[in-house]
């Protein structure tokens, strides 16, 4: 039994190692600084490397995990999104000048039905833009799309064509695409097919057209404060498939920005050499007596004063019987004592009277024995004292 268990363990380790070693060929990609980079993680390409299961009548759910080689996460400029395990995943982002070089991304696909994994290595070569940074950039907020819906080529090219109709110039570049959630937006309620929204930034070498600058005029800003859409002349030229929030339009003119303000100097993360820091060896003594008095004694004194004040109100301010009688007039006291004396006298007279009981209180028929009794008989005989059992007489 022990040898069989050991053989099963070795077989399981061998199969698991074989699953981990399954990998796709290395993929060479290219990204340009200042332009959007989008790579689609197609489920079909990874699914071919999974073990076939004829009993399955549906495509297995597949999720992806992407990270920089020998690092736990992606580089700062790159993002990954996949809405559900049955949809396509995307790697997207916009590289900057400090990212120029070669970065190796490792993507692992997980079969959520069989727990198999397939890996693929992607080498991204980041090169500077031949045209340099676009000096005029406009960022649009599209309310009726999610970010993964805009990433396909045909969709963001359609948006770029709509912007071309407004900007009316050539050489328009799609700079970046980001989700509204990444810029502080709220997650929409799952009703009425609401979308998260997406920010799309485009850039050009040509200045902004009058149509774009109209949206940022003082009149239109005032309309935005009243939660009204601004009035611009190029509404009709924009595609009706994209609901743009013109109040959230951002126009960036890099020609007016001082070049020194745009340069960010990053250090190597190592402190400059300097004198050693010598911490003090002995800390000065500190008395906590006053802290003790403030923490414990002060609340105790306040509570004691409150108790004395309540005791004075409840016990020391009672007027008493003598003080009450002194404040009462003599006529009222005589009237009170007269009523009291008369009541006591009536009670004494009632207890001392010796007269027969009224006839209305005497029974004429004994319900227990059936005997008729003369109500005028001797008052010393009380029929109520007749025993329940005659033998007890």
GROMACS .gro file of C-alpha atoms in nm:
model
  393
    1UNK     CA    1   0.000   0.000   0.000
    2UNK     CA    2   0.288   0.238   0.082
    3UNK     CA    3   0.457   0.172  -0.253
    4UNK     CA    4   0.127   0.235  -0.436
    5UNK     CA    5   0.076   0.563  -0.254
    6UNK     CA    6   0.432   0.671  -0.335
    7UNK     CA    7   0.385   0.584  -0.701
    8UNK     CA    8   0.061   0.783  -0.713
    9UNK     CA    9   0.234   1.086  -0.562
   10UNK     CA   10   0.516   1.070  -0.819
   11UNK     CA   11   0.261   1.038  -1.099
   12UNK     CA   12   0.065   1.337  -0.971
   13UNK     CA   13   0.384   1.546  -0.944
   14UNK     CA   14   0.486   1.444  -1.295
   15UNK     CA   15   0.149   1.534  -1.443
   16UNK     CA   16   0.138   1.864  -1.253
   17UNK     CA   17   0.488   1.951  -1.374
   18UNK     CA   18   0.385   1.871  -1.728
   19UNK     CA   19   0.087   2.104  -1.697
   20UNK     CA   20   0.306   2.389  -1.570
   21UNK     CA   21   0.561   2.343  -1.849
   22UNK     CA   22   0.300   2.395  -2.122
   23UNK     CA   23   0.380   2.728  -2.282
   24UNK     CA   24   0.326   2.924  -2.601
   25UNK     CA   25   0.605   3.063  -2.819
   26UNK     CA   26   0.764   3.391  -2.716
   27UNK     CA   27   0.576   3.687  -2.862
   28UNK     CA   28   0.756   4.000  -2.980
   29UNK     CA   29   0.555   4.324  -2.940
   30UNK     CA   30   0.628   4.691  -2.997
   31UNK     CA   31   0.504   4.995  -2.805
   32UNK     CA   32   0.556   5.361  -2.891
   33UNK     CA   33   0.591   5.631  -2.627
   34UNK     CA   34   0.290   5.860  -2.618
   35UNK     CA   35   0.062   5.620  -2.807
   36UNK     CA   36  -0.185   5.365  -2.677
   37UNK     CA   37  -0.062   5.006  -2.664
   38UNK     CA   38  -0.328   4.734  -2.682
   39UNK     CA   39  -0.273   4.359  -2.691
   40UNK     CA   40  -0.562   4.116  -2.702
   41UNK     CA   41  -0.532   3.790  -2.504
   42UNK     CA   42  -0.738   3.557  -2.720
   43UNK     CA   43  -0.889   3.265  -2.537
   44UNK     CA   44  -0.874   3.040  -2.844
   45UNK     CA   45  -0.494   3.071  -2.869
   46UNK     CA   46  -0.449   2.942  -2.514
   47UNK     CA   47  -0.733   2.691  -2.530
   48UNK     CA   48  -0.552   2.487  -2.797
   49UNK     CA   49  -0.283   2.397  -2.545
   50UNK     CA   50  -0.525   2.266  -2.286
   51UNK     CA   51  -0.612   1.898  -2.266
   52UNK     CA   52  -0.916   1.808  -2.473
   53UNK     CA   53  -1.220   1.690  -2.276
   54UNK     CA   54  -1.483   1.548  -2.515
   55UNK     CA   55  -1.738   1.528  -2.236
   56UNK     CA   56  -1.745   1.909  -2.215
   57UNK     CA   57  -2.008   2.065  -2.439
   58UNK     CA   58  -1.903   2.425  -2.369
   59UNK     CA   59  -1.590   2.639  -2.374
   60UNK     CA   60  -1.416   2.627  -2.036
   61UNK     CA   61  -1.379   2.949  -1.836
   62UNK     CA   62  -1.028   3.092  -1.872
   63UNK     CA   63  -0.873   3.368  -1.666
   64UNK     CA   64  -0.535   3.537  -1.710
   65UNK     CA   65  -0.267   3.666  -1.478
   66UNK     CA   66  -0.003   3.901  -1.619
   67UNK     CA   67   0.310   4.026  -1.448
   68UNK     CA   68   0.650   4.165  -1.527
   69UNK     CA   69   0.908   3.887  -1.538
   70UNK     CA   70   1.048   3.819  -1.190
   71UNK     CA   71   0.804   4.073  -1.045
   72UNK     CA   72   0.463   4.021  -0.881
   73UNK     CA   73   0.278   4.285  -1.084
   74UNK     CA   74   0.271   4.468  -1.414
   75UNK     CA   75   0.479   4.781  -1.482
   76UNK     CA   76   0.321   5.108  -1.386
   77UNK     CA   77   0.221   5.208  -1.740
   78UNK     CA   78   0.052   4.878  -1.831
   79UNK     CA   79  -0.292   4.758  -1.722
   80UNK     CA   80  -0.488   4.433  -1.757
   81UNK     CA   81  -0.863   4.382  -1.771
   82UNK     CA   82  -1.098   4.090  -1.828
   83UNK     CA   83  -1.462   4.131  -1.736
   84UNK     CA   84  -1.559   3.759  -1.708
   85UNK     CA   85  -1.374   3.427  -1.758
   86UNK     CA   86  -1.568   3.380  -2.083
   87UNK     CA   87  -1.451   3.707  -2.240
   88UNK     CA   88  -1.127   3.822  -2.395
   89UNK     CA   89  -0.858   3.979  -2.178
   90UNK     CA   90  -0.662   4.291  -2.272
   91UNK     CA   91  -0.324   4.440  -2.188
   92UNK     CA   92  -0.329   4.814  -2.253
   93UNK     CA   93  -0.153   5.132  -2.152
   94UNK     CA   94   0.057   5.425  -2.266
   95UNK     CA   95   0.431   5.413  -2.209
   96UNK     CA   96   0.636   5.716  -2.107
   97UNK     CA   97   0.994   5.824  -2.176
   98UNK     CA   98   1.125   5.658  -1.863
   99UNK     CA   99   0.987   5.322  -1.984
  100UNK     CA  100   1.194   5.316  -2.303
  101UNK     CA  101   1.366   4.981  -2.338
  102UNK     CA  102   1.265   4.616  -2.329
  103UNK     CA  103   1.021   4.469  -2.080
  104UNK     CA  104   0.930   4.102  -2.054
  105UNK     CA  105   0.572   4.024  -1.957
  106UNK     CA  106   0.465   3.677  -1.847
  107UNK     CA  107   0.099   3.581  -1.899
  108UNK     CA  108  -0.049   3.272  -1.735
  109UNK     CA  109  -0.383   3.134  -1.852
  110UNK     CA  110  -0.588   2.930  -1.604
  111UNK     CA  111  -0.849   2.675  -1.709
  112UNK     CA  112  -1.104   2.717  -1.431
  113UNK     CA  113  -1.263   2.380  -1.508
  114UNK     CA  114  -0.957   2.152  -1.511
  115UNK     CA  115  -0.710   2.382  -1.328
  116UNK     CA  116  -0.459   2.352  -1.610
  117UNK     CA  117  -0.222   2.640  -1.682
  118UNK     CA  118  -0.051   2.766  -1.996
  119UNK     CA  119   0.214   3.037  -2.001
  120UNK     CA  120   0.326   3.279  -2.267
  121UNK     CA  121   0.615   3.522  -2.257
  122UNK     CA  122   0.583   3.860  -2.431
  123UNK     CA  123   0.881   4.082  -2.502
  124UNK     CA  124   0.766   4.443  -2.542
  125UNK     CA  125   1.012   4.679  -2.707
  126UNK     CA  126   0.931   5.037  -2.606
  127UNK     CA  127   1.067   5.294  -2.850
  128UNK     CA  128   1.045   5.675  -2.850
  129UNK     CA  129   0.789   5.838  -3.072
  130UNK     CA  130   0.937   5.958  -3.401
  131UNK     CA  131   0.710   6.265  -3.395
  132UNK     CA  132   0.774   6.346  -3.031
  133UNK     CA  133   0.505   6.426  -2.776
  134UNK     CA  134   0.184   6.567  -2.912
  135UNK     CA  135   0.159   6.929  -2.788
  136UNK     CA  136  -0.221   6.949  -2.811
  137UNK     CA  137  -0.416   6.679  -2.630
  138UNK     CA  138  -0.788   6.644  -2.562
  139UNK     CA  139  -0.940   6.394  -2.318
  140UNK     CA  140  -1.301   6.290  -2.376
  141UNK     CA  141  -1.525   6.117  -2.123
  142UNK     CA  142  -1.756   5.864  -2.294
  143UNK     CA  143  -2.040   5.768  -2.061
  144UNK     CA  144  -2.202   5.476  -2.245
  145UNK     CA  145  -1.899   5.247  -2.287
  146UNK     CA  146  -1.679   5.034  -2.063
  147UNK     CA  147  -1.304   5.028  -2.113
  148UNK     CA  148  -1.292   4.667  -2.241
  149UNK     CA  149  -1.558   4.755  -2.500
  150UNK     CA  150  -1.348   5.039  -2.644
  151UNK     CA  151  -1.019   4.845  -2.661
  152UNK     CA  152  -1.105   4.642  -2.976
  153UNK     CA  153  -0.948   4.796  -3.286
  154UNK     CA  154  -1.269   4.862  -3.475
  155UNK     CA  155  -1.425   5.050  -3.182
  156UNK     CA  156  -1.144   5.291  -3.092
  157UNK     CA  157  -1.077   5.355  -3.460
  158UNK     CA  158  -1.443   5.450  -3.497
  159UNK     CA  159  -1.401   5.696  -3.210
  160UNK     CA  160  -1.085   5.833  -3.366
  161UNK     CA  161  -1.273   5.895  -3.691
  162UNK     CA  162  -1.541   6.084  -3.499
  163UNK     CA  163  -1.275   6.307  -3.342
  164UNK     CA  164  -1.117   6.355  -3.685
  165UNK     CA  165  -1.444   6.502  -3.809
  166UNK     CA  166  -1.437   6.757  -3.524
  167UNK     CA  167  -1.067   6.839  -3.523
  168UNK     CA  168  -1.047   6.839  -3.905
  169UNK     CA  169  -0.678   6.760  -3.940
  170UNK     CA  170  -0.447   6.469  -4.013
  171UNK     CA  171  -0.205   6.290  -3.787
  172UNK     CA  172  -0.442   6.245  -3.492
  173UNK     CA  173  -0.295   5.999  -3.241
  174UNK     CA  174  -0.476   5.799  -2.977
  175UNK     CA  175  -0.270   5.872  -2.667
  176UNK     CA  176  -0.438   5.677  -2.388
  177UNK     CA  177  -0.753   5.491  -2.283
  178UNK     CA  178  -0.842   5.450  -1.915
  179UNK     CA  179  -1.144   5.344  -1.716
  180UNK     CA  180  -1.341   5.602  -1.523
  181UNK     CA  181  -1.286   5.388  -1.211
  182UNK     CA  182  -0.910   5.446  -1.242
  183UNK     CA  183  -0.969   5.821  -1.225
  184UNK     CA  184  -1.192   5.827  -0.919
  185UNK     CA  185  -1.526   5.733  -1.075
  186UNK     CA  186  -1.791   5.532  -0.893
  187UNK     CA  187  -1.905   5.183  -0.975
  188UNK     CA  188  -2.246   5.216  -1.146
  189UNK     CA  189  -2.554   5.044  -1.014
  190UNK     CA  190  -2.635   4.716  -1.194
  191UNK     CA  191  -2.958   4.854  -1.340
  192UNK     CA  192  -3.062   4.993  -1.677
  193UNK     CA  193  -2.745   4.856  -1.838
  194UNK     CA  194  -2.536   5.139  -1.697
  195UNK     CA  195  -2.169   5.164  -1.790
  196UNK     CA  196  -1.863   5.266  -1.592
  197UNK     CA  197  -1.748   5.517  -1.853
  198UNK     CA  198  -1.411   5.553  -2.020
  199UNK     CA  199  -1.164   5.839  -2.072
  200UNK     CA  200  -1.009   5.855  -2.420
  201UNK     CA  201  -0.719   6.094  -2.480
  202UNK     CA  202  -0.617   6.195  -2.831
  203UNK     CA  203  -0.329   6.418  -2.937
  204UNK     CA  204  -0.230   6.624  -3.239
  205UNK     CA  205   0.033   6.871  -3.354
  206UNK     CA  206  -0.231   7.114  -3.476
  207UNK     CA  207  -0.404   7.356  -3.236
  208UNK     CA  208  -0.755   7.299  -3.109
  209UNK     CA  209  -1.040   7.392  -3.338
  210UNK     CA  210  -1.299   7.650  -3.246
  211UNK     CA  211  -1.549   7.369  -3.185
  212UNK     CA  212  -1.339   7.226  -2.901
  213UNK     CA  213  -1.258   7.560  -2.743
  214UNK     CA  214  -1.628   7.652  -2.737
  215UNK     CA  215  -1.691   7.375  -2.484
  216UNK     CA  216  -1.456   7.547  -2.234
  217UNK     CA  217  -1.596   7.899  -2.277
  218UNK     CA  218  -1.726   8.083  -1.965
  219UNK     CA  219  -2.086   8.055  -2.087
  220UNK     CA  220  -2.063   7.681  -2.127
  221UNK     CA  221  -1.887   7.642  -1.793
  222UNK     CA  222  -2.178   7.821  -1.631
  223UNK     CA  223  -2.419   7.585  -1.807
  224UNK     CA  224  -2.219   7.290  -1.673
  225UNK     CA  225  -2.255   7.427  -1.320
  226UNK     CA  226  -2.632   7.421  -1.379
  227UNK     CA  227  -2.595   7.055  -1.493
  228UNK     CA  228  -2.678   7.149  -1.852
  229UNK     CA  229  -2.491   7.042  -2.162
  230UNK     CA  230  -2.276   7.314  -2.320
  231UNK     CA  231  -2.377   7.458  -2.656
  232UNK     CA  232  -2.122   7.385  -2.931
  233UNK     CA  233  -2.150   7.391  -3.310
  234UNK     CA  234  -2.011   7.044  -3.388
  235UNK     CA  235  -2.254   6.812  -3.212
  236UNK     CA  236  -2.378   6.667  -3.539
  237UNK     CA  237  -2.033   6.574  -3.667
  238UNK     CA  238  -1.964   6.344  -3.373
  239UNK     CA  239  -2.073   5.980  -3.386
  240UNK     CA  240  -2.407   5.912  -3.217
  241UNK     CA  241  -2.273   5.584  -3.075
  242UNK     CA  242  -2.057   5.773  -2.826
  243UNK     CA  243  -2.227   5.982  -2.558
  244UNK     CA  244  -1.958   6.233  -2.468
  245UNK     CA  245  -1.986   6.436  -2.149
  246UNK     CA  246  -1.875   6.773  -2.284
  247UNK     CA  247  -1.859   6.919  -1.934
  248UNK     CA  248  -1.574   6.673  -1.858
  249UNK     CA  249  -1.376   6.762  -2.169
  250UNK     CA  250  -1.014   6.839  -2.083
  251UNK     CA  251  -0.793   7.036  -2.323
  252UNK     CA  252  -0.416   7.020  -2.259
  253UNK     CA  253  -0.188   7.267  -2.432
  254UNK     CA  254   0.171   7.162  -2.365
  255UNK     CA  255   0.310   7.460  -2.555
  256UNK     CA  256   0.207   7.694  -2.272
  257UNK     CA  257   0.367   7.481  -2.002
  258UNK     CA  258   0.718   7.563  -1.889
  259UNK     CA  259   0.956   7.287  -1.990
  260UNK     CA  260   1.119   7.284  -1.648
  261UNK     CA  261   0.785   7.213  -1.483
  262UNK     CA  262   0.730   6.903  -1.697
  263UNK     CA  263   1.065   6.742  -1.619
  264UNK     CA  264   1.051   6.502  -1.325
  265UNK     CA  265   1.386   6.393  -1.184
  266UNK     CA  266   1.384   6.048  -1.030
  267UNK     CA  267   1.659   5.944  -0.795
  268UNK     CA  268   1.811   5.600  -0.753
  269UNK     CA  269   1.637   5.541  -0.422
  270UNK     CA  270   1.959   5.560  -0.219
  271UNK     CA  271   2.017   5.831   0.039
  272UNK     CA  272   2.303   6.068  -0.017
  273UNK     CA  273   2.608   6.011   0.206
  274UNK     CA  274   2.619   6.224   0.515
  275UNK     CA  275   2.699   6.218   0.885
  276UNK     CA  276   2.575   5.924   1.084
  277UNK     CA  277   2.271   5.963   1.298
  278UNK     CA  278   2.350   5.890   1.661
  279UNK     CA  279   2.035   5.829   1.860
  280UNK     CA  280   2.041   5.936   2.227
  281UNK     CA  281   2.150   5.664   2.462
  282UNK     CA  282   1.945   5.763   2.768
  283UNK     CA  283   1.603   5.920   2.765
  284UNK     CA  284   1.532   6.181   3.036
  285UNK     CA  285   1.324   6.071   3.333
  286UNK     CA  286   0.964   6.177   3.331
  287UNK     CA  287   0.719   6.194   3.620
  288UNK     CA  288   0.370   6.072   3.550
  289UNK     CA  289   0.220   6.184   3.885
  290UNK     CA  290   0.042   6.484   3.739
  291UNK     CA  291  -0.084   6.272   3.451
  292UNK     CA  292  -0.224   6.029   3.709
  293UNK     CA  293  -0.401   6.308   3.896
  294UNK     CA  294  -0.547   6.443   3.575
  295UNK     CA  295  -0.662   6.099   3.454
  296UNK     CA  296  -0.803   5.942   3.772
  297UNK     CA  297  -0.830   6.191   4.058
  298UNK     CA  298  -1.002   6.470   3.869
  299UNK     CA  299  -1.294   6.251   3.744
  300UNK     CA  300  -1.325   6.104   4.097
  301UNK     CA  301  -1.355   6.450   4.256
  302UNK     CA  302  -1.612   6.559   4.000
  303UNK     CA  303  -1.820   6.245   4.063
  304UNK     CA  304  -1.806   6.297   4.441
  305UNK     CA  305  -1.924   6.658   4.406
  306UNK     CA  306  -2.215   6.545   4.189
  307UNK     CA  307  -2.316   6.286   4.452
  308UNK     CA  308  -2.308   6.547   4.730
  309UNK     CA  309  -2.512   6.789   4.523
  310UNK     CA  310  -2.779   6.526   4.450
  311UNK     CA  311  -2.788   6.420   4.817
  312UNK     CA  312  -2.843   6.781   4.925
  313UNK     CA  313  -3.129   6.825   4.678
  314UNK     CA  314  -3.301   6.498   4.774
  315UNK     CA  315  -3.245   6.492   5.149
  316UNK     CA  316  -3.166   6.836   5.285
  317UNK     CA  317  -3.433   7.041   5.114
  318UNK     CA  318  -3.739   6.852   5.253
  319UNK     CA  319  -3.969   7.082   5.456
  320UNK     CA  320  -4.075   6.823   5.721
  321UNK     CA  321  -4.407   6.783   5.910
  322UNK     CA  322  -4.342   7.055   6.167
  323UNK     CA  323  -4.245   7.313   5.906
  324UNK     CA  324  -4.549   7.219   5.699
  325UNK     CA  325  -4.783   7.266   5.998
  326UNK     CA  326  -4.627   7.601   6.077
  327UNK     CA  327  -4.704   7.724   5.725
  328UNK     CA  328  -5.067   7.599   5.738
  329UNK     CA  329  -5.335   7.835   5.873
  330UNK     CA  330  -5.513   7.755   6.206
  331UNK     CA  331  -5.859   7.734   6.048
  332UNK     CA  332  -5.739   7.474   5.798
  333UNK     CA  333  -5.568   7.273   6.074
  334UNK     CA  334  -5.887   7.277   6.290
  335UNK     CA  335  -6.094   7.163   5.993
  336UNK     CA  336  -5.849   6.880   5.925
  337UNK     CA  337  -5.842   6.759   6.287
  338UNK     CA  338  -6.223   6.778   6.308
  339UNK     CA  339  -6.262   6.545   6.009
  340UNK     CA  340  -6.002   6.310   6.150
  341UNK     CA  341  -6.166   6.298   6.501
  342UNK     CA  342  -6.512   6.242   6.356
  343UNK     CA  343  -6.385   5.953   6.143
  344UNK     CA  344  -6.228   5.784   6.443
  345UNK     CA  345  -6.545   5.830   6.648
  346UNK     CA  346  -6.762   5.670   6.379
  347UNK     CA  347  -6.531   5.374   6.359
  348UNK     CA  348  -6.546   5.319   6.737
  349UNK     CA  349  -6.928   5.338   6.737
  350UNK     CA  350  -6.952   5.088   6.454
  351UNK     CA  351  -6.735   4.837   6.633
  352UNK     CA  352  -6.927   4.867   6.963
  353UNK     CA  353  -7.291   4.838   6.834
  354UNK     CA  354  -7.490   4.516   6.929
  355UNK     CA  355  -7.796   4.491   6.703
  356UNK     CA  356  -7.929   4.200   6.496
  357UNK     CA  357  -7.818   4.162   6.136
  358UNK     CA  358  -8.046   4.310   5.872
  359UNK     CA  359  -8.300   4.070   5.723
  360UNK     CA  360  -8.160   4.131   5.380
  361UNK     CA  361  -7.838   3.965   5.487
  362UNK     CA  362  -7.994   3.651   5.637
  363UNK     CA  363  -8.053   3.346   5.410
  364UNK     CA  364  -8.406   3.195   5.407
  365UNK     CA  365  -8.305   2.872   5.234
  366UNK     CA  366  -7.991   2.668   5.296
  367UNK     CA  367  -7.860   2.553   4.961
  368UNK     CA  368  -7.653   2.279   5.120
  369UNK     CA  369  -7.912   2.105   5.341
  370UNK     CA  370  -8.236   2.219   5.178
  371UNK     CA  371  -8.369   2.334   5.517
  372UNK     CA  372  -8.587   2.644   5.541
  373UNK     CA  373  -8.483   2.874   5.823
  374UNK     CA  374  -8.690   3.144   5.986
  375UNK     CA  375  -8.503   3.469   5.940
  376UNK     CA  376  -8.643   3.598   6.269
  377UNK     CA  377  -8.490   3.318   6.475
  378UNK     CA  378  -8.226   3.365   6.737
  379UNK     CA  379  -7.951   3.581   6.613
  380UNK     CA  380  -7.705   3.350   6.782
  381UNK     CA  381  -7.767   3.094   6.507
  382UNK     CA  382  -7.589   3.168   6.185
  383UNK     CA  383  -7.682   2.941   5.896
  384UNK     CA  384  -7.360   3.030   5.722
  385UNK     CA  385  -7.185   2.811   5.977
  386UNK     CA  386  -7.369   2.493   5.869
  387UNK     CA  387  -7.106   2.229   5.783
  388UNK     CA  388  -7.085   2.086   5.433
  389UNK     CA  389  -7.106   1.729   5.568
  390UNK     CA  390  -7.373   1.663   5.834
  391UNK     CA  391  -7.156   1.401   5.997
  392UNK     CA  392  -6.919   1.676   6.103
  393UNK     CA  393  -7.180   1.819   6.342
   0.00000   0.00000   0.00000
